[in-house]
Amino acid sequence: MSAYVPPGWPAEVHPPGADRFEDTAVAWLLELVPPEYRRYGVLRRYPIALAGMARRHVDACVEAARLGFRTARTDLREVVPPHGIESILDAYRREGVRLVALSTAAELVETALRERYAPERPPRPASPS
């Protein structure tokens, strides 16, 4: 049986509802955050908290890369030759694309975890017409 996964879903994470979805999500999310985060068992116990931290961390990396791209010419013009700056800007462009895709994937996994842990809500009564 194959489950639908939205575009941008990380290949390393099993689809929601599949066996080991949560285990693969936790392992993947831990790869997105600094290694020190592995020390905190609470993040393994509450994957939704880990997902939020990972998404915020990746989003901060996106913003840092954007700032680096915007300021590279000014910051480096006296210490890096023009061809070097162009190569640095190219690295920022490539990394930016990768980070934005990672941010999308992290958001998808976080949403799936939220849906998994969402409390059951009783159906709303029909409103009188």
PDB file of C-alpha atoms in Angstrom:
ATOM      1  CA  MET A   1       0.000   0.000   0.000  1.00  0.00           C
ATOM      2  CA  SER A   2       1.410   3.380  -0.897  1.00  0.00           C
ATOM      3  CA  ALA A   3       0.349   6.532   0.878  1.00  0.00           C
ATOM      4  CA  TYR A   4       0.066   9.948  -0.678  1.00  0.00           C
ATOM      5  CA  VAL A   5       2.754  12.392   0.286  1.00  0.00           C
ATOM      6  CA  PRO A   6       2.634  16.015  -0.818  1.00  0.00           C
ATOM      7  CA  PRO A   7       5.267  17.510  -3.102  1.00  0.00           C
ATOM      8  CA  GLY A   8       8.317  18.435  -1.068  1.00  0.00           C
ATOM      9  CA  TRP A   9       7.896  15.578   1.411  1.00  0.00           C
ATOM     10  CA  PRO A  10      11.354  14.381   2.546  1.00  0.00           C
ATOM     11  CA  ALA A  11      12.351  11.022   1.082  1.00  0.00           C
ATOM     12  CA  GLU A  12      13.875   9.991   4.416  1.00  0.00           C
ATOM     13  CA  VAL A  13      10.524  10.193   6.239  1.00  0.00           C
ATOM     14  CA  HIS A  14       7.883   7.505   5.867  1.00  0.00           C
ATOM     15  CA  PRO A  15       4.448   8.843   4.915  1.00  0.00           C
ATOM     16  CA  PRO A  16       2.015   9.779   7.701  1.00  0.00           C
ATOM     17  CA  GLY A  17       0.124   6.695   8.833  1.00  0.00           C
ATOM     18  CA  ALA A  18       2.830   4.308   7.627  1.00  0.00           C
ATOM     19  CA  ASP A  19       4.783   2.074   9.975  1.00  0.00           C
ATOM     20  CA  ARG A  20       7.650   3.965  11.587  1.00  0.00           C
ATOM     21  CA  PHE A  21       6.427   7.372  10.364  1.00  0.00           C
ATOM     22  CA  GLU A  22       7.185   8.961  13.705  1.00  0.00           C
ATOM     23  CA  ASP A  23      10.572   7.215  14.099  1.00  0.00           C
ATOM     24  CA  THR A  24      11.732   8.321  10.662  1.00  0.00           C
ATOM     25  CA  ALA A  25      10.385  11.827  11.238  1.00  0.00           C
ATOM     26  CA  VAL A  26      12.305  12.168  14.509  1.00  0.00           C
ATOM     27  CA  ALA A  27      15.529  10.861  12.959  1.00  0.00           C
ATOM     28  CA  TRP A  28      15.204  13.264  10.029  1.00  0.00           C
ATOM     29  CA  LEU A  29      14.262  16.254  12.189  1.00  0.00           C
ATOM     30  CA  LEU A  30      17.283  15.646  14.435  1.00  0.00           C
ATOM     31  CA  GLU A  31      19.472  15.994  11.342  1.00  0.00           C
ATOM     32  CA  LEU A  32      18.092  19.515  10.803  1.00  0.00           C
ATOM     33  CA  VAL A  33      19.002  20.928  14.196  1.00  0.00           C
ATOM     34  CA  PRO A  34      22.397  21.421  15.845  1.00  0.00           C
ATOM     35  CA  PRO A  35      23.865  18.145  17.187  1.00  0.00           C
ATOM     36  CA  GLU A  36      23.527  19.366  20.777  1.00  0.00           C
ATOM     37  CA  TYR A  37      19.742  19.015  20.502  1.00  0.00           C
ATOM     38  CA  ARG A  38      20.177  15.219  20.624  1.00  0.00           C
ATOM     39  CA  ARG A  39      20.981  15.578  24.337  1.00  0.00           C
ATOM     40  CA  TYR A  40      17.385  16.499  25.120  1.00  0.00           C
ATOM     41  CA  GLY A  41      15.287  13.358  25.469  1.00  0.00           C
ATOM     42  CA  VAL A  42      12.174  15.505  25.708  1.00  0.00           C
ATOM     43  CA  LEU A  43      12.492  16.229  21.978  1.00  0.00           C
ATOM     44  CA  ARG A  44      12.298  12.512  21.200  1.00  0.00           C
ATOM     45  CA  ARG A  45       9.354  12.082  23.567  1.00  0.00           C
ATOM     46  CA  TYR A  46       7.477  14.997  21.981  1.00  0.00           C
ATOM     47  CA  PRO A  47       8.253  14.961  18.254  1.00  0.00           C
ATOM     48  CA  ILE A  48       5.882  17.865  17.624  1.00  0.00           C
ATOM     49  CA  ALA A  49       8.123  20.076  19.774  1.00  0.00           C
ATOM     50  CA  LEU A  50      11.183  18.860  17.850  1.00  0.00           C
ATOM     51  CA  ALA A  51       9.400  19.596  14.570  1.00  0.00           C
ATOM     52  CA  GLY A  52       8.697  23.178  15.595  1.00  0.00           C
ATOM     53  CA  MET A  53      12.273  23.711  16.728  1.00  0.00           C
ATOM     54  CA  ALA A  54      13.638  22.194  13.521  1.00  0.00           C
ATOM     55  CA  ARG A  55      11.367  24.311  11.323  1.00  0.00           C
ATOM     56  CA  ARG A  56      12.371  27.489  13.171  1.00  0.00           C
ATOM     57  CA  HIS A  57      16.048  26.558  12.943  1.00  0.00           C
ATOM     58  CA  VAL A  58      15.847  25.952   9.185  1.00  0.00           C
ATOM     59  CA  ASP A  59      13.864  29.174   8.711  1.00  0.00           C
ATOM     60  CA  ALA A  60      16.595  31.065  10.592  1.00  0.00           C
ATOM     61  CA  CYS A  61      19.179  29.502   8.271  1.00  0.00           C
ATOM     62  CA  VAL A  62      17.148  30.692   5.264  1.00  0.00           C
ATOM     63  CA  GLU A  63      17.126  34.230   6.654  1.00  0.00           C
ATOM     64  CA  ALA A  64      20.858  34.089   7.438  1.00  0.00           C
ATOM     65  CA  ALA A  65      21.629  32.946   3.886  1.00  0.00           C
ATOM     66  CA  ARG A  66      19.489  35.754   2.460  1.00  0.00           C
ATOM     67  CA  LEU A  67      21.297  38.308   4.608  1.00  0.00           C
ATOM     68  CA  GLY A  68      24.674  36.876   3.633  1.00  0.00           C
ATOM     69  CA  PHE A  69      23.723  37.060  -0.037  1.00  0.00           C
ATOM     70  CA  ARG A  70      22.552  40.674   0.270  1.00  0.00           C
ATOM     71  CA  THR A  71      25.679  41.826   2.101  1.00  0.00           C
ATOM     72  CA  ALA A  72      28.430  39.675   0.572  1.00  0.00           C
ATOM     73  CA  ARG A  73      29.615  42.242  -1.986  1.00  0.00           C
ATOM     74  CA  THR A  74      29.919  44.983   0.601  1.00  0.00           C
ATOM     75  CA  ASP A  75      31.304  42.816   3.393  1.00  0.00           C
ATOM     76  CA  LEU A  76      33.903  41.070   1.245  1.00  0.00           C
ATOM     77  CA  ARG A  77      34.899  43.564  -1.453  1.00  0.00           C
ATOM     78  CA  GLU A  78      38.165  44.499   0.234  1.00  0.00           C
ATOM     79  CA  VAL A  79      39.253  40.965   1.082  1.00  0.00           C
ATOM     80  CA  VAL A  80      37.920  38.736  -1.739  1.00  0.00           C
ATOM     81  CA  PRO A  81      38.509  39.336  -5.468  1.00  0.00           C
ATOM     82  CA  PRO A  82      35.423  39.899  -7.679  1.00  0.00           C
ATOM     83  CA  HIS A  83      35.490  36.370  -9.152  1.00  0.00           C
ATOM     84  CA  GLY A  84      35.592  34.979  -5.609  1.00  0.00           C
ATOM     85  CA  ILE A  85      32.598  37.074  -4.600  1.00  0.00           C
ATOM     86  CA  GLU A  86      30.666  35.762  -7.603  1.00  0.00           C
ATOM     87  CA  SER A  87      31.472  32.213  -6.530  1.00  0.00           C
ATOM     88  CA  ILE A  88      30.344  32.995  -2.996  1.00  0.00           C
ATOM     89  CA  LEU A  89      27.086  34.455  -4.299  1.00  0.00           C
ATOM     90  CA  ASP A  90      26.581  31.326  -6.377  1.00  0.00           C
ATOM     91  CA  ALA A  91      27.070  29.211  -3.245  1.00  0.00           C
ATOM     92  CA  TYR A  92      24.466  31.335  -1.445  1.00  0.00           C
ATOM     93  CA  ARG A  93      22.048  30.883  -4.361  1.00  0.00           C
ATOM     94  CA  ARG A  94      22.442  27.105  -4.345  1.00  0.00           C
ATOM     95  CA  GLU A  95      22.255  26.850  -0.588  1.00  0.00           C
ATOM     96  CA  GLY A  96      19.218  29.132  -0.566  1.00  0.00           C
ATOM     97  CA  VAL A  97      17.330  26.812  -2.893  1.00  0.00           C
ATOM     98  CA  ARG A  98      18.259  23.814  -0.741  1.00  0.00           C
ATOM     99  CA  LEU A  99      17.291  25.554   2.498  1.00  0.00           C
ATOM    100  CA  VAL A 100      13.919  26.748   1.187  1.00  0.00           C
ATOM    101  CA  ALA A 101      13.107  23.190   0.083  1.00  0.00           C
ATOM    102  CA  LEU A 102      14.178  21.937   3.511  1.00  0.00           C
ATOM    103  CA  SER A 103      11.951  24.526   5.172  1.00  0.00           C
ATOM    104  CA  THR A 104       8.995  23.341   3.107  1.00  0.00           C
ATOM    105  CA  ALA A 105       9.720  19.721   4.005  1.00  0.00           C
ATOM    106  CA  ALA A 106      10.044  20.556   7.707  1.00  0.00           C
ATOM    107  CA  GLU A 107       6.711  22.355   7.621  1.00  0.00           C
ATOM    108  CA  LEU A 108       5.049  19.361   5.936  1.00  0.00           C
ATOM    109  CA  VAL A 109       6.390  16.967   8.572  1.00  0.00           C
ATOM    110  CA  GLU A 110       5.360  19.329  11.380  1.00  0.00           C
ATOM    111  CA  THR A 111       1.841  19.555   9.935  1.00  0.00           C
ATOM    112  CA  ALA A 112       1.603  15.758   9.688  1.00  0.00           C
ATOM    113  CA  LEU A 113       2.729  15.388  13.307  1.00  0.00           C
ATOM    114  CA  ARG A 114       0.216  18.019  14.419  1.00  0.00           C
ATOM    115  CA  GLU A 115      -2.561  16.129  12.654  1.00  0.00           C
ATOM    116  CA  ARG A 116      -1.434  12.904  14.308  1.00  0.00           C
ATOM    117  CA  TYR A 117      -1.629  14.435  17.778  1.00  0.00           C
ATOM    118  CA  ALA A 118      -4.668  16.646  17.238  1.00  0.00           C
ATOM    119  CA  PRO A 119      -7.394  15.853  19.728  1.00  0.00           C
ATOM    120  CA  GLU A 120     -10.478  14.233  18.324  1.00  0.00           C
ATOM    121  CA  ARG A 121     -13.182  16.816  17.962  1.00  0.00           C
ATOM    122  CA  PRO A 122     -16.819  15.864  17.956  1.00  0.00           C
ATOM    123  CA  PRO A 123     -18.693  16.833  14.821  1.00  0.00           C
ATOM    124  CA  ARG A 124     -20.364  20.225  15.019  1.00  0.00           C
ATOM    125  CA  PRO A 125     -24.140  20.137  15.089  1.00  0.00           C
ATOM    126  CA  ALA A 126     -25.827  21.325  11.954  1.00  0.00           C
ATOM    127  CA  SER A 127     -26.916  24.914  12.192  1.00  0.00           C
ATOM    128  CA  PRO A 128     -30.618  25.572  11.892  1.00  0.00           C
ATOM    129  CA  SER A 129     -31.647  26.851   8.501  1.00  0.00           C
TER     130      SER A 129
END
